[in-house]
């Protein structure tokens, strides 16, 4: 892509999945972009990390078939071959659910009928809840806490413990007692009540860097755009109808801010009309995710690549031989007592849980914990999330926290980035590019 004389690129601040999705969409539409990323590498909260020469992910991620924008993006970049897709199976001690390859909603009905660890009352209650939600197009009259909503729907405790609670924590990264019932229902709508393939588990079988950041950066650079890593934008200033990026010193007519929302107060200080957005971003609270990486002398035998380990915080273990033979990740979502445990104790506890599932484990060569303290916003009821367009013409917001049906996820981030790009393409005015 050759930028015509005098044409200013769209500036994108932040090279996480939202910023990269936006940059790819604009680049493919022939719109020049310059992307600024303060870290030395791209990917944000879904990035590659080097662990003594072995590439791992900053945190184990999981996608589902309903991630349409993400899967379409990776398809266009040719990296979808790094994904492994399987019909939903949940293997947890005392519970097993497997959805067969049958058309929806038969797949869910048959899956529930044969689920192990649920009694007839649980199964009927699950079917009743899905029917109740379908009749209301998954819209609740009033949002509240997911746990209260489930109690109101007479969902048995065993069903909440084994199915609804773990789905809520895994998808919203927020304990069911504090999570938004409406967002939880959105997740059920788009996964369990969608088309058959929407509930598929989609696992990355290469590090997250290979999935999007590397391919996106190559595409952008190959078409005349620019990606500047290690380049922090300190703030934005209005200059007539343009915006100036303090730090890199670029002035341009279109800017997409695709940072973590906690950065907005600093970036927007002094910008007129942005107070409401800054106040919204200040109202978010955060939930952590802990990943324990384990490197064994040889591969432990996983009967399925994703296994629930049971235990208080519902940890999940993932077989990650794709990164290195003998590699496994244990991921623990949301806040909990595990975060105050000394790392060696935590490692021993989760190793014991893994051994209970898999039998004797091969010798452990190395281990490492990564705690992302602000992994996602706490997805609580009635959270006000800012729109992608802002009161300042030419200034847009992308990120998993912007208005949308999804909790803080890769899909939410990608959707927001794509949406910003489409708004920009739609609004394209003369003399800007
Ligand atoms: C451990 C972990 C596990 C997760 N598991 C899942 C999962 O299983 N499934 C799922 O769908 N989602 C999961 N998520 C959530 C998902 O990773 C995020 O929702 C998504 O990556 C957010 O992308 P983003 O682009 O909105 O924000 P970010 O990734 O936060 O990107 C913002 C970028 O902006 C950069 N930046 C900030 N300030 C500036 C500045 N001033 N100038 C320039 N650059 C700046 C940052 O360095 C960062 O790279 C997980 C997250 C974590 C942390």
Short mmCIF file of C-alpha atoms and ligand atoms in Angstrom, two decimals:
data_model
loop_
_atom_site.label_atom_id
_atom_site.label_comp_id
_atom_site.label_asym_id
_atom_site.label_seq_id
_atom_site.Cartn_x
_atom_site.Cartn_y
_atom_site.Cartn_z
CA UNK A 1 0.00 0.00 0.00
CA UNK A 2 1.61 3.27 -1.02
CA UNK A 3 0.45 6.17 1.07
CA UNK A 4 -0.40 8.96 -1.36
CA UNK A 5 1.41 12.30 -0.83
CA UNK A 6 0.03 14.28 2.14
CA UNK A 7 -2.26 11.53 3.31
CA UNK A 8 -2.10 10.95 7.02
CA UNK A 9 -2.23 7.44 8.45
CA UNK A 10 -4.76 6.35 11.04
CA UNK A 11 -2.87 6.20 14.33
CA UNK A 12 -3.59 3.19 16.49
CA UNK A 13 -2.47 3.37 20.12
CA UNK A 14 -1.99 -0.14 21.50
CA UNK A 15 -0.96 -3.38 19.82
CA UNK A 16 -3.17 -5.85 21.68
CA UNK A 17 -5.73 -7.91 19.79
CA UNK A 18 -8.14 -4.94 19.49
CA UNK A 19 -5.52 -2.60 18.01
CA UNK A 20 -4.12 -5.30 15.72
CA UNK A 21 -7.58 -6.33 14.47
CA UNK A 22 -8.33 -2.69 13.71
CA UNK A 23 -4.98 -2.24 11.94
CA UNK A 24 -5.46 -5.35 9.80
CA UNK A 25 -9.01 -4.38 8.81
CA UNK A 26 -7.90 -0.86 7.81
CA UNK A 27 -4.83 -2.14 5.99
CA UNK A 28 -6.90 -4.61 4.02
CA UNK A 29 -9.25 -1.76 3.08
CA UNK A 30 -6.28 0.21 1.71
CA UNK A 31 -6.15 2.71 4.59
CA UNK A 32 -2.64 3.43 5.87
CA UNK A 33 -2.01 2.88 9.59
CA UNK A 34 0.73 3.57 12.10
CA UNK A 35 0.43 1.47 15.22
CA UNK A 36 2.17 2.45 18.47
CA UNK A 37 2.81 -0.15 21.15
CA UNK A 38 4.49 0.83 24.41
CA UNK A 39 5.78 -2.68 25.13
CA UNK A 40 8.65 -4.20 23.18
CA UNK A 41 6.29 -6.77 21.75
CA UNK A 42 2.79 -6.93 20.35
CA UNK A 43 -0.13 -8.92 21.70
CA UNK A 44 -1.01 -7.14 24.96
CA UNK A 45 -2.81 -9.48 27.32
CA UNK A 46 -2.66 -12.34 24.78
CA UNK A 47 1.02 -12.50 23.91
CA UNK A 48 4.02 -14.77 23.59
CA UNK A 49 6.42 -14.94 26.53
CA UNK A 50 9.91 -16.40 26.39
CA UNK A 51 10.56 -18.97 29.13
CA UNK A 52 14.23 -19.91 29.01
CA UNK A 53 14.12 -20.20 25.25
CA UNK A 54 10.70 -21.88 25.11
CA UNK A 55 7.89 -19.70 23.72
CA UNK A 56 4.80 -19.91 25.94
CA UNK A 57 1.72 -17.75 26.33
CA UNK A 58 1.43 -15.10 29.04
CA UNK A 59 -1.69 -17.02 30.01
CA UNK A 60 -3.44 -20.08 28.70
CA UNK A 61 -6.27 -18.91 26.43
CA UNK A 62 -9.30 -20.78 25.11
CA UNK A 63 -11.59 -19.76 22.29
CA UNK A 64 -14.93 -21.15 21.16
CA UNK A 65 -16.54 -21.60 17.76
CA UNK A 66 -18.73 -18.55 18.38
CA UNK A 67 -15.66 -16.28 18.10
CA UNK A 68 -16.64 -15.41 14.53
CA UNK A 69 -14.65 -12.21 14.04
CA UNK A 70 -11.51 -13.71 15.58
CA UNK A 71 -11.71 -16.88 13.53
CA UNK A 72 -12.43 -14.89 10.36
CA UNK A 73 -9.43 -12.63 11.05
CA UNK A 74 -7.08 -15.55 11.67
CA UNK A 75 -8.48 -17.21 8.55
CA UNK A 76 -7.61 -14.17 6.44
CA UNK A 77 -4.12 -14.04 7.93
CA UNK A 78 -3.65 -17.75 7.26
CA UNK A 79 -2.93 -18.60 10.90
CA UNK A 80 -6.12 -20.58 11.55
CA UNK A 81 -4.05 -23.70 10.80
CA UNK A 82 -2.56 -23.14 14.29
CA UNK A 83 -5.98 -23.81 15.82
CA UNK A 84 -7.41 -27.12 16.96
CA UNK A 85 -11.17 -27.34 17.01
CA UNK A 86 -13.20 -30.01 18.83
CA UNK A 87 -16.83 -30.41 19.89
CA UNK A 88 -17.31 -29.25 23.47
CA UNK A 89 -16.22 -31.71 26.12
CA UNK A 90 -15.98 -30.87 29.79
CA UNK A 91 -14.03 -33.38 31.87
CA UNK A 92 -14.08 -32.50 35.54
CA UNK A 93 -13.77 -34.91 38.48
CA UNK A 94 -17.32 -36.18 39.07
CA UNK A 95 -18.71 -34.55 35.92
CA UNK A 96 -18.49 -35.14 32.20
CA UNK A 97 -20.37 -33.43 29.39
CA UNK A 98 -19.73 -34.23 25.75
CA UNK A 99 -21.69 -32.63 22.92
CA UNK A 100 -22.05 -34.96 19.93
CA UNK A 101 -21.72 -33.78 16.34
CA UNK A 102 -25.47 -33.43 15.87
CA UNK A 103 -27.34 -30.36 14.67
CA UNK A 104 -28.25 -27.83 17.40
CA UNK A 105 -30.21 -27.98 19.62
CA UNK A 106 -30.10 -31.78 19.44
CA UNK A 107 -26.40 -31.76 20.33
CA UNK A 108 -27.12 -30.05 23.66
CA UNK A 109 -30.17 -32.20 24.41
CA UNK A 110 -28.26 -35.44 23.78
CA UNK A 111 -25.14 -34.12 25.54
CA UNK A 112 -27.15 -33.24 28.64
CA UNK A 113 -29.09 -36.52 28.57
CA UNK A 114 -25.84 -38.51 28.69
CA UNK A 115 -23.91 -36.14 30.99
CA UNK A 116 -22.27 -37.92 33.90
CA UNK A 117 -22.43 -36.39 37.36
CA UNK A 118 -25.83 -34.72 36.86
CA UNK A 119 -29.04 -36.38 38.04
CA UNK A 120 -32.35 -36.22 36.20
CA UNK A 121 -33.44 -33.18 38.19
CA UNK A 122 -30.25 -31.31 37.17
CA UNK A 123 -30.70 -32.22 33.52
CA UNK A 124 -34.34 -31.14 33.43
CA UNK A 125 -33.44 -27.90 35.20
CA UNK A 126 -30.70 -27.16 32.64
CA UNK A 127 -33.11 -27.78 29.76
CA UNK A 128 -35.74 -25.63 31.46
CA UNK A 129 -33.29 -22.75 31.87
CA UNK A 130 -32.26 -22.86 28.21
CA UNK A 131 -35.93 -22.89 27.13
CA UNK A 132 -36.75 -20.02 29.47
CA UNK A 133 -33.93 -17.96 27.98
CA UNK A 134 -34.75 -18.88 24.39
CA UNK A 135 -38.35 -17.71 24.90
CA UNK A 136 -36.94 -14.32 25.95
CA UNK A 137 -34.27 -14.16 23.25
CA UNK A 138 -31.72 -14.34 26.12
CA UNK A 139 -32.63 -10.80 27.28
CA UNK A 140 -33.29 -10.36 30.98
CA UNK A 141 -35.69 -7.63 32.07
CA UNK A 142 -33.19 -6.52 34.72
CA UNK A 143 -29.53 -7.45 35.04
CA UNK A 144 -28.42 -8.83 38.37
CA UNK A 145 -25.93 -11.32 39.75
CA UNK A 146 -25.64 -14.61 37.92
CA UNK A 147 -25.86 -16.65 41.16
CA UNK A 148 -29.11 -14.90 42.17
CA UNK A 149 -30.53 -15.34 38.70
CA UNK A 150 -29.73 -19.08 38.75
CA UNK A 151 -31.29 -19.45 42.20
CA UNK A 152 -34.37 -17.60 40.95
CA UNK A 153 -34.57 -20.13 38.12
CA UNK A 154 -34.46 -22.99 40.67
CA UNK A 155 -31.21 -24.35 39.30
CA UNK A 156 -29.98 -27.11 41.66
CA UNK A 157 -26.72 -26.45 43.53
CA UNK A 158 -25.06 -29.48 41.92
CA UNK A 159 -25.81 -28.12 38.43
CA UNK A 160 -24.50 -24.68 39.34
CA UNK A 161 -21.34 -26.18 40.86
CA UNK A 162 -20.62 -28.48 37.95
CA UNK A 163 -21.87 -26.63 34.88
CA UNK A 164 -23.09 -23.05 35.19
CA UNK A 165 -20.51 -21.85 37.72
CA UNK A 166 -17.47 -23.13 35.81
CA UNK A 167 -18.85 -21.75 32.51
CA UNK A 168 -19.38 -18.38 34.18
CA UNK A 169 -15.89 -18.21 35.71
CA UNK A 170 -14.20 -19.45 32.53
CA UNK A 171 -16.04 -17.06 30.22
CA UNK A 172 -16.52 -13.96 32.40
CA UNK A 173 -13.47 -14.45 34.65
CA UNK A 174 -15.76 -13.34 37.43
CA UNK A 175 -17.14 -15.54 40.24
CA UNK A 176 -20.78 -16.49 39.70
CA UNK A 177 -21.73 -14.69 42.95
CA UNK A 178 -20.67 -11.33 41.51
CA UNK A 179 -20.94 -11.85 37.71
CA UNK A 180 -23.51 -10.19 35.45
CA UNK A 181 -26.46 -12.50 34.77
CA UNK A 182 -27.08 -10.78 31.43
CA UNK A 183 -23.54 -11.28 30.13
CA UNK A 184 -23.63 -14.88 31.39
CA UNK A 185 -26.85 -15.36 29.36
CA UNK A 186 -25.19 -13.75 26.30
CA UNK A 187 -22.45 -16.37 26.58
CA UNK A 188 -25.02 -19.19 26.79
CA UNK A 189 -26.86 -17.75 23.78
CA UNK A 190 -23.77 -17.58 21.59
CA UNK A 191 -22.24 -20.89 22.62
CA UNK A 192 -24.65 -23.54 23.92
CA UNK A 193 -27.74 -22.14 22.14
CA UNK A 194 -26.05 -21.16 18.89
CA UNK A 195 -25.28 -23.33 15.89
CA UNK A 196 -23.66 -26.69 16.57
CA UNK A 197 -20.16 -25.48 15.83
CA UNK A 198 -20.49 -22.38 18.03
CA UNK A 199 -19.92 -24.44 21.16
CA UNK A 200 -16.73 -26.02 19.76
CA UNK A 201 -13.61 -25.60 21.85
CA UNK A 202 -10.91 -23.84 19.84
CA UNK A 203 -7.39 -24.18 21.22
CA UNK A 204 -4.27 -22.48 19.94
CA UNK A 205 -1.64 -25.01 18.90
CA UNK A 206 1.16 -22.48 18.56
CA UNK A 207 2.10 -19.57 20.80
CA UNK A 208 -0.24 -16.59 20.78
CA UNK A 209 2.37 -14.46 19.02
CA UNK A 210 2.21 -16.67 15.96
CA UNK A 211 -1.56 -16.57 15.95
CA UNK A 212 -2.06 -12.84 15.41
CA UNK A 213 0.74 -10.37 16.29
CA UNK A 214 3.47 -11.72 13.97
CA UNK A 215 1.17 -12.17 10.97
CA UNK A 216 -0.59 -8.83 11.52
CA UNK A 217 2.70 -6.93 11.80
CA UNK A 218 3.97 -8.55 8.60
CA UNK A 219 0.79 -7.66 6.73
CA UNK A 220 0.80 -4.04 7.92
CA UNK A 221 4.50 -3.51 7.10
CA UNK A 222 4.13 -5.31 3.76
CA UNK A 223 1.41 -2.89 2.70
CA UNK A 224 3.20 0.32 3.60
CA UNK A 225 1.94 0.77 7.15
CA UNK A 226 4.12 1.01 10.22
CA UNK A 227 4.29 -0.79 13.56
CA UNK A 228 6.35 0.92 16.24
CA UNK A 229 6.95 -1.18 19.33
CA UNK A 230 8.59 0.26 22.44
CA UNK A 231 6.82 3.53 21.60
CA UNK A 232 4.51 4.88 24.29
CA UNK A 233 1.91 7.51 23.48
CA UNK A 234 1.97 9.90 26.45
CA UNK A 235 -1.25 11.76 25.72
CA UNK A 236 -3.51 13.23 23.07
CA UNK A 237 -3.97 16.94 22.27
CA UNK A 238 -6.43 18.59 19.94
CA UNK A 239 -4.83 20.69 17.21
CA UNK A 240 -7.65 22.20 15.19
CA UNK A 241 -9.46 19.24 13.65
CA UNK A 242 -6.48 16.97 14.17
CA UNK A 243 -5.13 15.07 17.13
CA UNK A 244 -1.50 15.17 18.21
CA UNK A 245 0.07 12.14 19.82
CA UNK A 246 2.48 13.27 22.54
CA UNK A 247 5.51 10.98 22.60
CA UNK A 248 5.79 9.88 18.97
CA UNK A 249 4.82 13.43 17.91
CA UNK A 250 2.43 12.45 15.12
CA UNK A 251 -0.49 14.67 14.15
CA UNK A 252 -3.33 13.02 12.30
CA UNK A 253 -7.08 13.16 11.72
CA UNK A 254 -8.01 9.67 12.95
CA UNK A 255 -6.85 7.97 16.15
CA UNK A 256 -7.96 4.65 17.62
CA UNK A 257 -7.07 4.27 21.28
CA UNK A 258 -6.82 0.52 21.87
CA UNK A 259 -5.16 0.41 25.28
CA UNK A 260 -6.22 -1.17 28.56
CA UNK A 261 -8.97 1.11 29.94
CA UNK A 262 -6.84 2.01 32.97
CA UNK A 263 -4.69 4.10 30.60
CA UNK A 264 -7.52 6.39 29.49
CA UNK A 265 -7.31 9.02 32.27
CA UNK A 266 -3.66 9.69 31.44
CA UNK A 267 -4.20 9.68 27.66
CA UNK A 268 -7.29 11.90 27.69
CA UNK A 269 -6.24 14.40 30.39
CA UNK A 270 -7.24 17.84 29.14
CA UNK A 271 -9.20 16.59 26.11
CA UNK A 272 -12.62 18.30 26.04
CA UNK A 273 -15.75 16.16 26.22
CA UNK A 274 -14.01 12.99 27.39
CA UNK A 275 -14.87 13.24 31.10
CA UNK A 276 -17.74 10.75 30.94
CA UNK A 277 -15.55 8.13 29.25
CA UNK A 278 -12.74 8.69 31.74
CA UNK A 279 -15.26 8.32 34.59
CA UNK A 280 -16.58 5.08 33.06
CA UNK A 281 -13.07 3.68 32.78
CA UNK A 282 -12.38 4.60 36.42
CA UNK A 283 -15.44 2.59 37.49
CA UNK A 284 -14.01 -0.72 36.24
CA UNK A 285 -12.56 -3.18 38.71
CA UNK A 286 -10.26 -6.04 37.75
CA UNK A 287 -9.98 -9.77 38.02
CA UNK A 288 -6.73 -11.74 37.81
CA UNK A 289 -5.79 -14.94 35.96
CA UNK A 290 -2.98 -17.20 37.10
CA UNK A 291 -1.22 -19.64 34.78
CA UNK A 292 1.17 -22.29 36.07
CA UNK A 293 3.49 -23.59 33.34
CA UNK A 294 4.94 -27.05 33.89
CA UNK A 295 7.70 -28.64 31.86
CA UNK A 296 7.95 -32.42 32.29
CA UNK A 297 10.71 -34.73 31.07
CA UNK A 298 8.12 -36.30 28.78
CA UNK A 299 4.48 -35.70 27.94
CA UNK A 300 1.95 -36.63 30.60
CA UNK A 301 -0.91 -38.60 29.03
CA UNK A 302 -3.96 -36.35 28.76
CA UNK A 303 -7.14 -38.24 27.76
CA UNK A 304 -8.41 -34.87 26.46
CA UNK A 305 -6.26 -31.75 25.99
CA UNK A 306 -8.32 -29.71 28.48
CA UNK A 307 -9.14 -31.21 31.87
CA UNK A 308 -10.87 -29.73 34.89
CA UNK A 309 -8.91 -30.56 38.03
CA UNK A 310 -11.67 -30.00 40.59
CA UNK A 311 -10.75 -28.25 43.81
CA UNK A 312 -11.94 -24.87 45.02
CA UNK A 313 -10.91 -22.50 42.24
CA UNK A 314 -11.86 -24.83 39.34
CA UNK A 315 -8.38 -24.96 37.75
CA UNK A 316 -8.11 -26.34 34.22
CA UNK A 317 -5.08 -28.17 32.87
CA UNK A 318 -4.07 -27.96 29.20
CA UNK A 319 -1.71 -30.22 27.31
CA UNK A 320 0.65 -27.96 25.35
CA UNK A 321 3.01 -30.31 23.53
CA UNK A 322 2.66 -27.99 20.54
CA UNK A 323 4.94 -25.48 22.28
CA UNK A 324 7.43 -28.00 23.60
CA UNK A 325 7.21 -31.74 24.31
CA UNK A 326 6.18 -32.27 27.92
CA UNK A 327 4.65 -28.82 28.41
CA UNK A 328 1.38 -28.31 30.28
CA UNK A 329 -0.43 -25.25 31.59
CA UNK A 330 -2.77 -24.99 34.55
CA UNK A 331 -4.95 -21.93 34.51
CA UNK A 332 -6.92 -20.51 37.41
CA UNK A 333 -9.44 -17.80 36.67
CA UNK A 334 -10.59 -14.97 38.91
CA UNK A 335 -9.69 -13.93 42.43
CA UNK A 336 -9.33 -16.43 45.25
CA UNK A 337 -7.12 -17.69 48.07
CA UNK A 338 -4.71 -19.28 45.57
CA UNK A 339 -3.28 -15.82 44.89
CA UNK A 340 -1.91 -15.44 48.40
CA UNK A 341 -0.27 -18.88 48.45
CA UNK A 342 3.52 -19.04 48.07
CA UNK A 343 4.25 -20.12 44.47
CA UNK A 344 6.02 -23.42 45.39
CA UNK A 345 3.03 -24.50 47.55
CA UNK A 346 0.61 -23.61 44.81
CA UNK A 347 2.66 -25.58 42.31
CA UNK A 348 2.67 -28.64 44.61
CA UNK A 349 -1.08 -28.41 45.17
CA UNK A 350 -1.88 -28.24 41.45
CA UNK A 351 0.64 -30.94 40.60
CA UNK A 352 -1.13 -33.21 43.10
CA UNK A 353 -4.50 -32.42 41.48
CA UNK A 354 -3.03 -33.15 38.04
CA UNK A 355 -1.55 -36.44 39.26
CA UNK A 356 -4.96 -37.38 40.65
CA UNK A 357 -6.40 -36.96 37.14
CA UNK A 358 -3.56 -38.47 35.11
CA UNK A 359 -1.82 -40.91 37.42
CA UNK A 360 1.92 -40.73 38.13
CA UNK A 361 3.50 -37.80 36.30
CA UNK A 362 6.87 -37.77 34.52
CA UNK A 363 9.69 -35.91 36.36
CA UNK A 364 9.10 -32.16 36.49
CA UNK A 365 12.03 -30.25 34.93
CA UNK A 366 10.89 -26.69 35.43
CA UNK A 367 7.87 -24.60 36.36
CA UNK A 368 6.80 -20.98 36.34
CA UNK A 369 3.73 -19.02 37.43
CA UNK A 370 2.47 -15.95 35.58
CA UNK A 371 -0.14 -13.84 37.34
CA UNK A 372 -1.89 -11.21 35.26
CA UNK A 373 -3.43 -9.02 37.97
CA UNK A 374 -5.60 -7.01 35.61
CA UNK A 375 -6.37 -9.82 33.21
CA UNK A 376 -9.95 -8.73 32.62
CA UNK A 377 -12.47 -6.26 33.95
CA UNK A 378 -14.77 -7.74 36.58
CA UNK A 379 -17.88 -8.47 34.55
CA UNK A 380 -20.43 -7.26 37.10
CA UNK A 381 -24.10 -6.38 36.55
CA UNK A 382 -25.07 -3.17 34.73
CA UNK A 383 -21.51 -2.14 33.94
CA UNK A 384 -21.47 1.00 31.77
CA UNK A 385 -19.06 0.39 28.89
CA UNK A 386 -18.06 3.19 26.50
CA UNK A 387 -19.01 3.13 22.82
CA UNK A 388 -16.39 2.90 20.06
CA UNK A 389 -17.07 6.41 18.75
CA UNK A 390 -16.25 9.27 21.15
CA UNK A 391 -17.52 12.87 21.38
CA UNK A 392 -14.36 13.98 19.52
CA UNK A 393 -14.71 13.43 15.77
CA UNK A 394 -11.92 11.18 14.53
CA UNK A 395 -11.18 9.67 17.97
CA UNK A 396 -12.29 6.07 18.55
CA UNK A 397 -11.97 3.51 21.34
CA UNK A 398 -11.20 -0.15 20.79
CA UNK A 399 -10.70 -2.80 23.46
CA UNK A 400 -12.40 -5.71 25.18
CA UNK A 401 -14.03 -3.30 27.65
CA UNK A 402 -15.94 -1.22 25.08
CA UNK A 403 -19.70 -1.63 24.68
CA UNK A 404 -20.68 -5.07 23.50
CA UNK A 405 -22.33 -8.32 24.45
CA UNK A 406 -19.14 -10.08 25.40
CA UNK A 407 -17.13 -10.21 28.59
CA UNK A 408 -13.42 -9.34 28.39
CA UNK A 409 -12.32 -11.79 25.73
CA UNK A 410 -10.25 -12.02 22.63
CA UNK A 411 -13.48 -11.95 20.61
CA UNK A 412 -14.68 -8.79 22.39
CA UNK A 413 -11.32 -7.14 21.65
CA UNK A 414 -11.28 -8.19 17.99
CA UNK A 415 -14.90 -7.16 17.43
CA UNK A 416 -14.21 -3.71 18.86
CA UNK A 417 -11.15 -3.23 16.66
CA UNK A 418 -12.98 -4.32 13.54
CA UNK A 419 -15.90 -2.06 14.44
CA UNK A 420 -13.62 0.99 14.83
CA UNK A 421 -12.04 0.25 11.45
CA UNK A 422 -15.48 0.03 9.82
CA UNK A 423 -16.56 3.31 11.44
CA UNK A 424 -13.44 4.98 10.09
CA UNK A 425 -13.93 3.55 6.62
CA UNK A 426 -17.57 4.70 6.70
CA UNK A 427 -16.67 8.21 7.91
CA UNK A 428 -13.80 8.60 5.50
CA UNK A 429 -13.76 12.30 4.65
CA UNK A 430 -11.93 14.12 1.88
CA UNK A 431 -8.41 15.34 2.63
CA UNK A 432 -7.80 12.97 5.49
CA UNK A 433 -6.61 9.98 3.50
C1 LIG B 1 -3.95 -14.67 31.52
C2 LIG B 1 -5.10 -14.33 30.63
C3 LIG B 1 -5.92 -15.34 30.16
C4 LIG B 1 -7.00 -15.03 29.34
N1 LIG B 1 -7.77 -16.04 28.85
C5 LIG B 1 -8.69 -15.76 27.90
C6 LIG B 1 -9.37 -16.81 27.24
O1 LIG B 1 -9.18 -17.99 27.55
N2 LIG B 1 -10.23 -16.49 26.24
C7 LIG B 1 -10.46 -15.21 25.88
O2 LIG B 1 -11.21 -14.97 24.93
N3 LIG B 1 -9.84 -14.17 26.51
C8 LIG B 1 -8.97 -14.42 27.50
N4 LIG B 1 -8.30 -13.40 28.14
C9 LIG B 1 -8.68 -12.01 27.83
C10 LIG B 1 -8.02 -11.50 26.56
O3 LIG B 1 -6.65 -11.79 26.55
C11 LIG B 1 -8.22 -9.98 26.50
O4 LIG B 1 -9.60 -9.73 26.57
C12 LIG B 1 -7.68 -9.36 25.25
O5 LIG B 1 -6.36 -9.80 24.98
C13 LIG B 1 -7.70 -7.84 25.42
O6 LIG B 1 -7.15 -7.23 24.25
P1 LIG B 1 -7.15 -5.66 24.09
O7 LIG B 1 -6.50 -5.38 22.79
O8 LIG B 1 -8.51 -5.13 24.33
O9 LIG B 1 -6.28 -5.07 25.29
P2 LIG B 1 -4.74 -5.29 25.67
O10 LIG B 1 -4.35 -6.67 25.36
O11 LIG B 1 -4.60 -4.82 27.07
O12 LIG B 1 -3.94 -4.35 24.68
C14 LIG B 1 -3.64 -3.01 24.96
C15 LIG B 1 -2.24 -2.71 24.44
O13 LIG B 1 -2.02 -1.31 24.54
C16 LIG B 1 -0.66 -1.11 24.92
N5 LIG B 1 -0.59 0.23 25.51
C17 LIG B 1 -1.10 0.65 26.70
N6 LIG B 1 -0.85 1.97 26.89
C18 LIG B 1 -0.19 2.39 25.78
C19 LIG B 1 0.33 3.65 25.38
N7 LIG B 1 0.19 4.73 26.15
N8 LIG B 1 0.96 3.75 24.17
C20 LIG B 1 1.09 2.65 23.36
N9 LIG B 1 0.63 1.43 23.71
C21 LIG B 1 -0.02 1.30 24.90
C22 LIG B 1 -0.42 -2.24 25.91
O14 LIG B 1 0.96 -2.48 26.10
C23 LIG B 1 -1.15 -3.40 25.23
O15 LIG B 1 -0.30 -4.11 24.37
C24 LIG B 1 -7.25 -13.68 28.99
C25 LIG B 1 -6.43 -12.67 29.48
C26 LIG B 1 -5.37 -12.98 30.28
C27 LIG B 1 -4.49 -11.88 30.77
#
